[in-house]
Coordinates of C-alpha atoms in Angstrom, one line a residue:
M1 CA -30.2 27.5 -55.6
E2 CA -27.8 26.4 -52.9
V3 CA -29.5 24.9 -49.9
T4 CA -27.9 25.6 -46.6
T5 CA -27.9 22.6 -44.3
F6 CA -27.3 22.4 -40.5
E7 CA -24.0 20.7 -41.1
S8 CA -22.7 23.5 -43.3
T9 CA -23.4 26.1 -40.5
V10 CA -21.8 24.4 -37.6
K11 CA -18.8 26.5 -36.4
Y12 CA -18.3 25.3 -32.9
I13 CA -18.1 21.9 -31.1
L14 CA -19.2 22.1 -27.5
V15 CA -17.5 19.2 -25.7
L16 CA -19.3 18.0 -22.5
D17 CA -18.6 15.2 -19.9
F18 CA -20.6 15.2 -16.7
E19 CA -19.5 13.8 -13.4
A20 CA -22.4 12.6 -11.2
T21 CA -23.0 11.2 -7.7
C22 CA -22.6 7.5 -7.7
D23 CA -21.8 4.4 -5.5
N24 CA -20.9 0.8 -6.2
N25 CA -24.5 -0.2 -4.9
K26 CA -26.7 -0.7 -7.9
S27 CA -29.8 0.6 -5.8
F28 CA -28.1 4.1 -5.4
G29 CA -30.2 7.0 -6.8
P30 CA -31.2 9.2 -8.1
Q31 CA -27.9 10.4 -9.6
E32 CA -27.2 14.1 -9.6
I33 CA -24.7 16.1 -11.7
I34 CA -21.8 17.4 -9.5
E35 CA -19.5 18.7 -12.3
F36 CA -20.5 20.6 -15.4
P37 CA -17.5 21.2 -17.8
I38 CA -17.6 22.4 -21.4
V39 CA -14.7 22.9 -23.7
V40 CA -15.3 24.8 -27.0
I41 CA -13.6 24.0 -30.3
D42 CA -13.6 26.3 -33.3
L43 CA -13.9 24.1 -36.3
K44 CA -12.3 26.7 -38.7
S45 CA -9.1 27.0 -36.7
N46 CA -9.4 23.5 -34.9
A47 CA -8.5 25.4 -31.7
I48 CA -9.9 25.5 -28.2
I49 CA -11.4 29.0 -27.8
A50 CA -13.4 28.9 -24.5
E51 CA -14.1 26.8 -21.4
F52 CA -16.9 26.7 -18.8
H53 CA -16.4 24.7 -15.5
E54 CA -18.5 24.6 -12.4
Y55 CA -19.0 22.1 -9.6
V56 CA -22.6 21.4 -8.6
R57 CA -24.0 20.9 -5.0
P58 CA -26.4 17.7 -5.0
I59 CA -29.6 18.1 -3.2
T60 CA -31.3 14.7 -2.9
N61 CA -28.1 12.9 -1.8
P62 CA -25.9 15.8 -0.5
G63 CA -23.3 13.5 0.9
L64 CA -20.7 12.0 -1.6
T65 CA -19.9 8.3 -1.1
E66 CA -16.4 7.2 -0.6
F67 CA -16.7 5.4 -4.0
C68 CA -17.6 8.6 -5.7
T69 CA -14.8 10.6 -4.4
Q70 CA -12.3 7.8 -5.1
L71 CA -13.6 7.7 -8.7
T72 CA -14.0 11.3 -9.6
G73 CA -11.5 13.0 -7.2
I74 CA -14.3 15.4 -6.1
E75 CA -14.2 16.1 -2.3
Q76 CA -17.3 16.7 -0.2
I77 CA -16.2 20.3 0.7
T78 CA -16.0 21.1 -3.1
V79 CA -19.6 20.3 -3.7
D80 CA -20.7 21.8 -0.3
C81 CA -19.3 25.1 -1.6
A82 CA -20.9 24.9 -5.0
N83 CA -24.1 26.2 -6.4
T84 CA -27.2 24.1 -7.0
F85 CA -27.9 22.6 -10.5
S86 CA -30.6 25.3 -11.2
E87 CA -28.0 28.0 -10.5
V88 CA -25.2 26.3 -12.5
F89 CA -27.6 25.6 -15.5
A90 CA -28.5 29.3 -15.6
Q91 CA -24.7 30.0 -15.7
V92 CA -24.3 27.6 -18.6
Q93 CA -27.1 29.4 -20.5
E94 CA -25.5 32.6 -19.9
F95 CA -22.1 31.4 -21.1
L96 CA -23.7 30.1 -24.3
Q97 CA -25.6 33.4 -24.9
V98 CA -22.7 35.7 -24.2
N99 CA -20.4 33.7 -26.6
S100 CA -23.2 33.4 -29.2
F101 CA -23.1 29.6 -29.2
T102 CA -26.6 28.8 -30.7
T103 CA -28.5 25.8 -32.1
S104 CA -27.6 27.0 -35.6
N105 CA -23.9 27.3 -35.2
S106 CA -22.9 24.9 -32.4
I107 CA -23.4 21.3 -31.5
F108 CA -22.5 19.3 -28.4
L109 CA -20.1 16.4 -28.4
T110 CA -19.8 13.6 -25.8
C111 CA -18.0 10.4 -25.3
G112 CA -21.0 8.1 -25.4
D113 CA -24.8 9.0 -25.2
W114 CA -25.3 8.9 -21.4
D115 CA -24.6 12.5 -20.6
L116 CA -27.3 14.1 -22.9
E117 CA -29.6 11.2 -23.5
T118 CA -30.0 10.0 -19.8
M119 CA -28.3 12.2 -17.2
L120 CA -29.2 15.8 -18.3
P121 CA -32.9 14.9 -18.8
A122 CA -33.0 13.2 -15.5
Q123 CA -31.4 16.1 -13.7
L124 CA -33.7 18.6 -15.3
Q125 CA -36.7 16.6 -14.3
L126 CA -35.4 16.3 -10.8
S127 CA -34.6 20.1 -10.6
K128 CA -38.0 20.9 -12.3
I129 CA -36.5 23.2 -14.9
P130 CA -37.0 23.3 -18.7
S131 CA -34.2 22.2 -21.1
S132 CA -32.8 24.2 -23.9
S133 CA -33.0 23.2 -27.6
I134 CA -29.2 23.4 -27.9
F135 CA -29.0 20.2 -25.8
S136 CA -31.5 18.3 -28.1
Q137 CA -28.9 16.8 -30.5
W138 CA -25.3 15.8 -30.2
I139 CA -22.4 13.9 -31.6
N140 CA -21.3 10.7 -29.9
L141 CA -17.5 10.8 -30.4
K142 CA -17.3 7.0 -30.9
V143 CA -19.2 7.2 -34.1
P144 CA -16.8 9.5 -36.0
F145 CA -14.0 7.7 -34.3
M146 CA -15.1 4.4 -35.8
N147 CA -15.4 6.1 -39.1
V148 CA -11.8 7.2 -39.0
F149 CA -10.6 4.0 -37.3
P150 CA -12.9 1.3 -38.9
E151 CA -11.0 -1.5 -37.1
Q152 CA -12.5 -0.2 -33.8
K153 CA -15.9 -1.5 -34.9
K154 CA -14.8 -5.0 -34.1
T155 CA -15.3 -4.1 -30.4
R156 CA -17.8 -1.7 -28.9
L157 CA -16.2 -2.0 -25.6
F158 CA -14.0 1.0 -25.8
G159 CA -13.9 4.5 -24.4
M160 CA -11.9 7.7 -24.0
V161 CA -8.7 5.9 -22.9
T162 CA -8.7 3.6 -25.9
M163 CA -9.3 6.5 -28.3
L164 CA -6.4 8.5 -26.7
N165 CA -4.1 5.5 -27.1
K166 CA -5.3 4.9 -30.6
S167 CA -4.8 8.5 -31.6
G168 CA -1.2 8.8 -30.0
I169 CA -2.5 11.4 -27.6
K170 CA -1.2 11.6 -24.0
L171 CA -3.8 11.6 -21.2
I172 CA -4.2 15.0 -19.7
G173 CA -4.8 15.3 -15.9
R174 CA -6.9 12.7 -14.0
H175 CA -9.3 10.2 -15.6
H176 CA -12.8 10.8 -14.3
S177 CA -12.2 14.4 -13.5
G178 CA -15.0 16.0 -15.5
I179 CA -12.9 19.0 -16.8
D180 CA -9.8 16.7 -17.5
D181 CA -12.0 14.2 -19.4
T182 CA -13.6 16.9 -21.4
R183 CA -10.2 18.3 -22.4
N184 CA -9.1 14.9 -23.4
I185 CA -12.2 14.2 -25.4
A186 CA -11.6 17.6 -27.1
S187 CA -8.1 16.5 -28.0
I188 CA -9.5 13.4 -29.7
A189 CA -12.2 15.4 -31.5
R190 CA -9.5 17.8 -32.7
E191 CA -7.3 15.0 -34.0
L192 CA -10.3 13.6 -36.0
V193 CA -10.9 17.1 -37.5
R194 CA -7.2 17.2 -38.4
L195 CA -7.5 13.8 -40.1
G196 CA -10.3 15.1 -42.3
H197 CA -13.5 14.4 -40.4
P198 CA -16.0 17.3 -40.6
M199 CA -17.4 16.6 -37.0
N200 CA -20.6 18.5 -37.9
R201 CA -23.4 16.0 -38.0
P202 CA -25.4 14.9 -35.0
T203 CA -25.5 11.2 -34.2
K204 CA -28.6 11.4 -32.0
R205 CA -31.4 13.8 -31.6
F206 CA -34.6 14.2 -29.5
S207 CA -37.7 14.2 -31.5
S208 CA -40.6 16.8 -30.8
D209 CA -42.3 14.1 -28.5
G210 CA -39.1 13.5 -26.5
K211 CA -38.0 10.3 -28.2
V212 CA -34.4 9.8 -29.0
L213 CA -33.7 9.3 -32.6
K214 CA -30.5 7.6 -33.9
L215 CA -29.4 9.4 -37.1
P216 CA -27.5 7.9 -40.1
S217 CA -23.8 8.0 -39.6
L218 CA -21.7 10.1 -42.0
E219 CA -19.9 7.1 -43.5
N220 CA -23.2 5.7 -44.8
S221 CA -24.7 9.0 -46.2
N222 CA -25.0 9.5 -49.9
E223 CA -23.5 13.0 -49.7
N224 CA -20.2 11.5 -48.4
S225 CA -19.9 9.0 -51.3
N226 CA -17.8 11.4 -53.4
K227 CA -15.6 12.6 -50.5
P228 CA -12.1 11.3 -50.0
K229 CA -11.5 8.6 -47.4
F230 CA -10.0 9.8 -44.1
Q231 CA -6.2 9.6 -44.0
K232 CA -4.8 7.9 -40.9
E233 CA -1.7 9.6 -39.3
K234 CA 0.1 9.4 -36.1
I235 CA -1.5 6.0 -35.2
L236 CA 0.1 4.0 -32.5
K237 CA 1.4 0.7 -33.8
K238 CA -0.8 -2.3 -32.8
P239 CA 0.8 -5.5 -31.4
K240 CA 1.9 -7.8 -34.2
N241 CA -1.3 -9.7 -35.5
P242 CA -0.5 -13.4 -35.7
E243 CA -2.7 -15.6 -37.8
K244 CA -6.0 -16.7 -36.1
V245 CA -5.8 -19.6 -33.6
K246 CA -8.4 -21.8 -32.1
N247 CA -10.8 -20.2 -29.6
Q248 CA -9.8 -16.7 -30.7
Q249 CA -13.4 -15.8 -30.8
N250 CA -13.5 -16.1 -27.0
M251 CA -11.2 -13.2 -26.6
I252 CA -12.1 -9.6 -25.6
T253 CA -9.5 -7.2 -26.7
V254 CA -8.3 -4.7 -24.0
S255 CA -5.2 -2.6 -23.5
P256 CA -2.0 -4.4 -22.8
V257 CA -2.3 -6.4 -19.5
V258 CA -0.2 -8.4 -17.2
D259 CA -1.3 -11.9 -16.0
I260 CA 0.5 -12.2 -12.6
G261 CA -0.3 -15.8 -12.0
V262 CA -0.1 -18.6 -14.6
N263 CA 0.7 -22.3 -13.7
L264 CA 2.4 -22.7 -17.0
T265 CA 4.2 -25.9 -15.9
H266 CA 1.0 -27.7 -15.4
R267 CA 0.3 -30.8 -17.5
H268 CA -2.7 -29.1 -19.2
F269 CA -0.3 -26.9 -21.1
S270 CA 1.2 -29.5 -23.5
N271 CA 1.7 -26.9 -26.3
V272 CA 3.1 -23.8 -24.5
S273 CA 3.7 -22.0 -27.9
E274 CA 0.1 -22.0 -28.7
V275 CA -0.9 -20.9 -25.3
L276 CA 1.5 -17.9 -25.6
E277 CA 0.4 -17.1 -29.1
R278 CA -3.2 -16.9 -27.9
A279 CA -2.1 -14.7 -25.0
R280 CA -0.2 -12.4 -27.4
N281 CA -3.1 -12.1 -29.7
A282 CA -5.3 -11.0 -26.6
N283 CA -2.8 -8.3 -25.7
V284 CA -1.4 -10.1 -22.7
M285 CA 2.0 -8.6 -22.7
D286 CA 3.6 -10.0 -19.6
I287 CA 3.0 -13.4 -17.8
I288 CA 4.4 -14.4 -14.3
V289 CA 4.8 -18.2 -14.2
T290 CA 4.2 -19.6 -10.7
G291 CA 6.7 -21.7 -8.9
L292 CA 5.2 -24.3 -6.5
S293 CA 8.2 -26.4 -5.4
L294 CA 11.9 -26.6 -6.2
L295 CA 11.3 -28.8 -9.2
E296 CA 8.4 -26.7 -10.6
S297 CA 10.3 -23.5 -9.9
E298 CA 13.2 -24.9 -12.0
D299 CA 10.6 -25.8 -14.7
A300 CA 9.2 -22.3 -14.6
I301 CA 12.7 -20.8 -15.1
R302 CA 13.4 -23.2 -17.9
L303 CA 10.0 -22.2 -19.6
C304 CA 10.9 -18.5 -19.3
R305 CA 14.2 -19.0 -20.9
K306 CA 13.0 -21.3 -23.6
Y307 CA 9.9 -19.2 -24.7
Q308 CA 11.2 -15.6 -24.2
S309 CA 10.4 -13.7 -27.3
P310 CA 10.6 -10.0 -28.4
E311 CA 7.2 -10.4 -29.7
G312 CA 5.8 -11.1 -26.3
P313 CA 4.4 -12.0 -23.9
R314 CA 7.4 -11.3 -21.7
L315 CA 7.8 -14.2 -19.3
W316 CA 8.9 -14.0 -15.6
C317 CA 8.5 -16.3 -12.7
T318 CA 8.2 -16.8 -9.0
V319 CA 10.3 -19.3 -7.1
G320 CA 9.0 -20.9 -3.8
I321 CA 7.3 -23.8 -1.9
H322 CA 3.6 -24.0 -1.9
P323 CA 2.0 -24.8 1.5
H324 CA 0.8 -28.1 0.0
N325 CA 4.4 -29.1 -0.6
A326 CA 5.8 -27.9 2.8
D327 CA 6.4 -31.2 4.4
K328 CA 8.6 -32.3 1.5
F329 CA 11.2 -29.6 2.3
T330 CA 13.4 -28.4 5.2
K331 CA 14.9 -25.1 6.2
V332 CA 18.2 -26.2 4.6
D333 CA 16.4 -26.5 1.3
I334 CA 15.1 -22.8 1.6
N335 CA 18.5 -21.5 2.7
A336 CA 20.6 -23.3 0.1
K337 CA 18.7 -24.7 -2.9
L338 CA 16.0 -22.1 -3.1
R339 CA 18.3 -19.2 -2.5
N340 CA 20.7 -20.4 -5.1
L341 CA 17.9 -20.9 -7.6
I342 CA 16.8 -17.3 -7.0
T343 CA 20.3 -15.6 -7.0
E344 CA 21.3 -17.4 -10.2
N345 CA 18.2 -16.2 -12.1
R346 CA 17.4 -12.7 -10.7
D347 CA 16.9 -11.5 -14.3
I348 CA 13.6 -13.4 -14.5
V349 CA 12.7 -14.3 -10.9
V350 CA 10.5 -11.4 -9.7
A351 CA 8.9 -12.8 -6.4
I352 CA 9.2 -15.6 -3.8
G353 CA 6.3 -17.9 -3.8
E354 CA 3.8 -19.4 -4.2
C355 CA 4.2 -19.5 -0.3
G356 CA 1.9 -19.2 2.6
L357 CA -0.6 -21.3 4.6
D358 CA -3.5 -23.5 3.7
F359 CA -5.3 -24.9 6.7
E360 CA -8.4 -25.7 4.5
R361 CA -6.9 -28.9 3.0
N362 CA -3.9 -29.4 5.2
F363 CA -1.9 -31.4 2.6
S364 CA 1.1 -30.6 4.8
S365 CA 1.1 -30.4 8.6
V366 CA 0.4 -27.1 10.2
S367 CA 3.8 -26.9 11.8
G368 CA 5.5 -27.8 8.5
Q369 CA 3.6 -25.1 6.7
I370 CA 4.4 -22.5 9.3
S371 CA 8.1 -23.4 9.3
I372 CA 8.6 -23.3 5.6
F373 CA 6.5 -20.1 5.3
Q374 CA 8.6 -18.4 8.0
E375 CA 11.8 -19.3 6.1
Q376 CA 10.6 -17.9 2.8
L377 CA 9.6 -14.8 4.6
K378 CA 13.0 -14.3 5.9
L379 CA 14.5 -15.0 2.4
A380 CA 12.2 -12.4 0.8
H381 CA 13.2 -9.8 3.3
E382 CA 16.9 -10.6 2.8
L383 CA 16.7 -10.6 -1.0
E384 CA 14.3 -7.7 -1.1
L385 CA 11.9 -9.5 -3.3
P386 CA 8.1 -9.3 -3.1
L387 CA 6.0 -12.3 -2.0
F388 CA 3.5 -14.3 -4.0
L389 CA 1.2 -15.4 -1.2
H390 CA -1.4 -18.2 -0.8
E391 CA -3.8 -18.2 2.1
R392 CA -6.8 -20.4 2.8
A393 CA -8.6 -20.7 6.1
A394 CA -5.5 -19.4 7.9
F395 CA -6.0 -15.5 7.9
D396 CA -5.2 -14.9 11.6
D397 CA -2.0 -17.1 11.5
M398 CA -0.9 -15.6 8.2
V399 CA -1.2 -12.0 9.5
N400 CA 0.5 -12.7 12.8
I401 CA 3.4 -14.5 11.3
M402 CA 3.9 -11.7 8.8
Q403 CA 3.7 -9.1 11.4
T404 CA 6.4 -10.9 13.4
E405 CA 8.7 -11.3 10.4
F406 CA 8.1 -7.8 9.3
P407 CA 8.0 -5.8 12.4
E408 CA 8.2 -2.5 10.5
G409 CA 4.6 -3.3 9.4
V410 CA 5.0 -3.1 5.6
V411 CA 5.1 -6.3 3.5
R412 CA 5.7 -6.2 -0.3
G413 CA 3.7 -8.7 -2.2
V414 CA 0.4 -9.9 -3.4
I415 CA -2.3 -12.2 -1.9
H416 CA -2.6 -14.5 -4.9
C417 CA -6.2 -15.4 -5.9
F418 CA -7.8 -13.3 -3.1
T419 CA -11.4 -14.6 -2.3
G420 CA -11.7 -13.2 1.2
T421 CA -14.0 -10.7 3.0
E422 CA -13.8 -6.9 3.0
T423 CA -12.3 -7.1 6.5
M424 CA -9.5 -9.4 5.3
A425 CA -8.9 -7.2 2.3
K426 CA -8.4 -4.1 4.5
A427 CA -6.0 -5.9 6.8
Y428 CA -3.9 -7.2 3.9
V429 CA -3.9 -3.8 2.1
G430 CA -3.1 -2.1 5.5
M431 CA 0.0 -4.2 5.7
G432 CA 1.1 -2.9 2.2
L433 CA -0.1 -6.0 0.2
S434 CA -1.8 -6.0 -3.1
L435 CA -4.8 -8.3 -4.0
G436 CA -4.8 -10.6 -7.0
I437 CA -8.2 -11.0 -8.6
T438 CA -9.0 -14.1 -10.7
G439 CA -11.9 -15.6 -12.5
W440 CA -13.4 -16.3 -9.1
I441 CA -15.0 -12.9 -9.4
C442 CA -16.8 -14.2 -12.4
D443 CA -18.5 -17.0 -10.6
E444 CA -22.2 -16.1 -10.0
K445 CA -22.3 -18.2 -6.8
R446 CA -18.9 -18.4 -5.1
G447 CA -17.8 -15.0 -6.3
I448 CA -20.7 -12.9 -4.9
G449 CA -18.9 -11.6 -1.9
L450 CA -15.8 -10.6 -3.9
A451 CA -17.9 -8.9 -6.5
E452 CA -19.7 -6.8 -3.9
M453 CA -16.4 -5.5 -2.4
V454 CA -13.9 -5.3 -5.3
S455 CA -14.7 -1.6 -6.0
K456 CA -13.5 -0.8 -2.5
I457 CA -10.0 -2.2 -3.1
P458 CA -7.7 0.8 -3.4
R459 CA -6.8 1.1 -7.2
D460 CA -3.0 1.0 -6.4
K461 CA -3.5 -2.4 -4.8
L462 CA -5.3 -4.1 -7.6
L463 CA -3.9 -6.8 -9.7
V464 CA -5.3 -9.4 -12.1
E465 CA -4.5 -13.0 -12.8
T466 CA -6.1 -16.1 -14.4
D467 CA -4.4 -18.8 -12.1
S468 CA -4.5 -20.9 -15.4
P469 CA -5.4 -23.6 -15.9
F470 CA -7.8 -23.2 -13.1
L471 CA -10.7 -20.8 -12.6
L472 CA -12.2 -20.5 -16.1
P473 CA -14.3 -17.2 -16.0
R474 CA -17.9 -18.4 -15.8
T475 CA -19.1 -15.1 -17.4
M476 CA -17.9 -16.3 -20.7
L477 CA -20.1 -19.5 -20.7
G478 CA -23.2 -17.9 -21.8
K479 CA -21.4 -15.9 -24.5
V480 CA -19.4 -18.6 -26.1
K481 CA -20.8 -21.7 -27.9
K482 CA -20.3 -24.9 -25.9
S483 CA -18.4 -26.4 -28.8
E484 CA -16.0 -23.4 -28.8
R485 CA -15.2 -23.3 -25.1
P486 CA -11.6 -23.9 -24.1
E487 CA -10.9 -27.1 -22.2
C488 CA -9.3 -25.1 -19.3
C489 CA -8.5 -21.5 -18.4
E490 CA -5.6 -19.8 -20.3
P491 CA -4.0 -16.4 -20.0
Y492 CA -5.9 -15.0 -23.0
L493 CA -9.0 -15.2 -20.9
I494 CA -7.7 -12.6 -18.5
S495 CA -9.9 -10.0 -20.3
W496 CA -13.0 -11.6 -18.9
V497 CA -11.6 -10.8 -15.4
V498 CA -10.8 -7.3 -16.5
K499 CA -14.3 -6.9 -18.0
K500 CA -16.0 -8.0 -14.8
I501 CA -13.9 -5.8 -12.6
A502 CA -14.6 -2.8 -14.9
E503 CA -18.4 -3.4 -14.8
L504 CA -18.4 -3.7 -10.9
C505 CA -16.1 -0.5 -10.5
L506 CA -18.1 1.4 -13.2
I507 CA -15.0 2.2 -15.2
E508 CA -13.7 1.2 -18.6
M509 CA -11.9 -2.1 -19.3
E510 CA -8.9 -0.1 -20.6
E511 CA -8.6 1.7 -17.3
V512 CA -8.6 -1.6 -15.3
A513 CA -5.9 -3.0 -17.7
S514 CA -3.8 0.2 -17.4
I515 CA -4.1 0.3 -13.6
T516 CA -3.3 -3.3 -13.0
T517 CA -0.5 -3.4 -15.5
N518 CA 1.2 -0.3 -13.9
N519 CA 0.7 -1.9 -10.5
A520 CA 2.3 -5.2 -11.6
I521 CA 5.3 -3.4 -13.2
T522 CA 5.8 -1.4 -10.0
L523 CA 5.4 -4.4 -7.6
F524 CA 7.5 -6.9 -9.5
G525 CA 9.9 -4.6 -11.1
L526 CA 9.2 -5.8 -14.6
N527 CA 12.1 -4.3 -16.6
R528 CA 10.8 -3.4 -20.1
S529 CA 14.2 -2.2 -21.5

């Protein structure tokens, strides 16, 4: 007698991805669902056959935070005009009933467990309404994805964006829009079905007493032992995998990323080839080498030429005079030597700097710093190059000088290694500048202020850098054995900065890497042809 199992009766995958009220303040709460989307996949045809989509009006915290709107794209007026959760949940149940989606023939699928394990039960309790049995079990898409792509098990720090890239699928719409994310998740699920995964076994289930049970994965089950292994197709090529190098265990793999500030001419980097190999192995695809003086700018150009490789990372550089070195140079040096160095190497020189003001240490006179800074601003304006800027204890003077030299009010460039206040960030961004975030944000003492406000930086003004060999990310110290810690910061450690920003902005590492990479390409004109 043939026994019919739940897995054999599943006909429909109900893809779900909530958006909820949120803020960058950890004490914010309770969260409430503000977008309820469902996309239905017919497993037989592997086609999308139905959709449900409603916005939800929050009750406890009816006003959306600026952070929430920026993250999700949902405007206040949208939720103000929406139904309450109780009303929308009734619409969901009607949608399921009319289309005959039941516990016996359908199963929900989510990207992670948060939606059905945490958010929905909390919302139901808040709204004082009972749940439905169809929500009691679900598939976490990451589990079957790791079955089809077993190499992904090496890191659990991945989400929808990584799965799209790995599957060769283009992002639909806007990330963190509930309906767009649900459609993207459905595209990944359909690809897994196409590659042979049955996608019909729950990965988690609520028990009768309300506890969450983690169920055996399909790849470990006995009934799967005689089934053919999944065939991989349409997989994006991974970066070339060089042999393992020292300290590779310290890396966190992320999507391709640009490190916009590396002091590669520093004496700490005695073996540049090894430094670049570690960077390449950590998916650092572009590095901008910092010029601090005429001599070091020449060294930066020479390094870029010598170590340029089609395997990556691509090397670029800045050319400029650091404020510490200002007294060693004159206006003639800027107008002749610096200009010639830039114009003769425009294929790799992407910015003027590191230049600016440093009244904290005053290794050069204030008047000397201002004079050399002004000349570099004029040169940047003339050559139409962005600025790689340094500022310490000189905010007011810095802003006033730039406003004088750029009367139109827009300055192209980045405040390198930004460590200032929210007020300073707003002023710089208001002038058109981007902000470079380093391992400073990983410092549990010095980086507190920056950590509290980083989520408020507009996404299109966010860049990441290591400032190697300085500012080793302190968040790695408790995760890496003392004997295995690097002697200094290197470009491959940029992923610790990316990880910290992702945690503070409540987004995925891959999204931070993607955003900052696109911003760097746009600002510095990194030609990838």
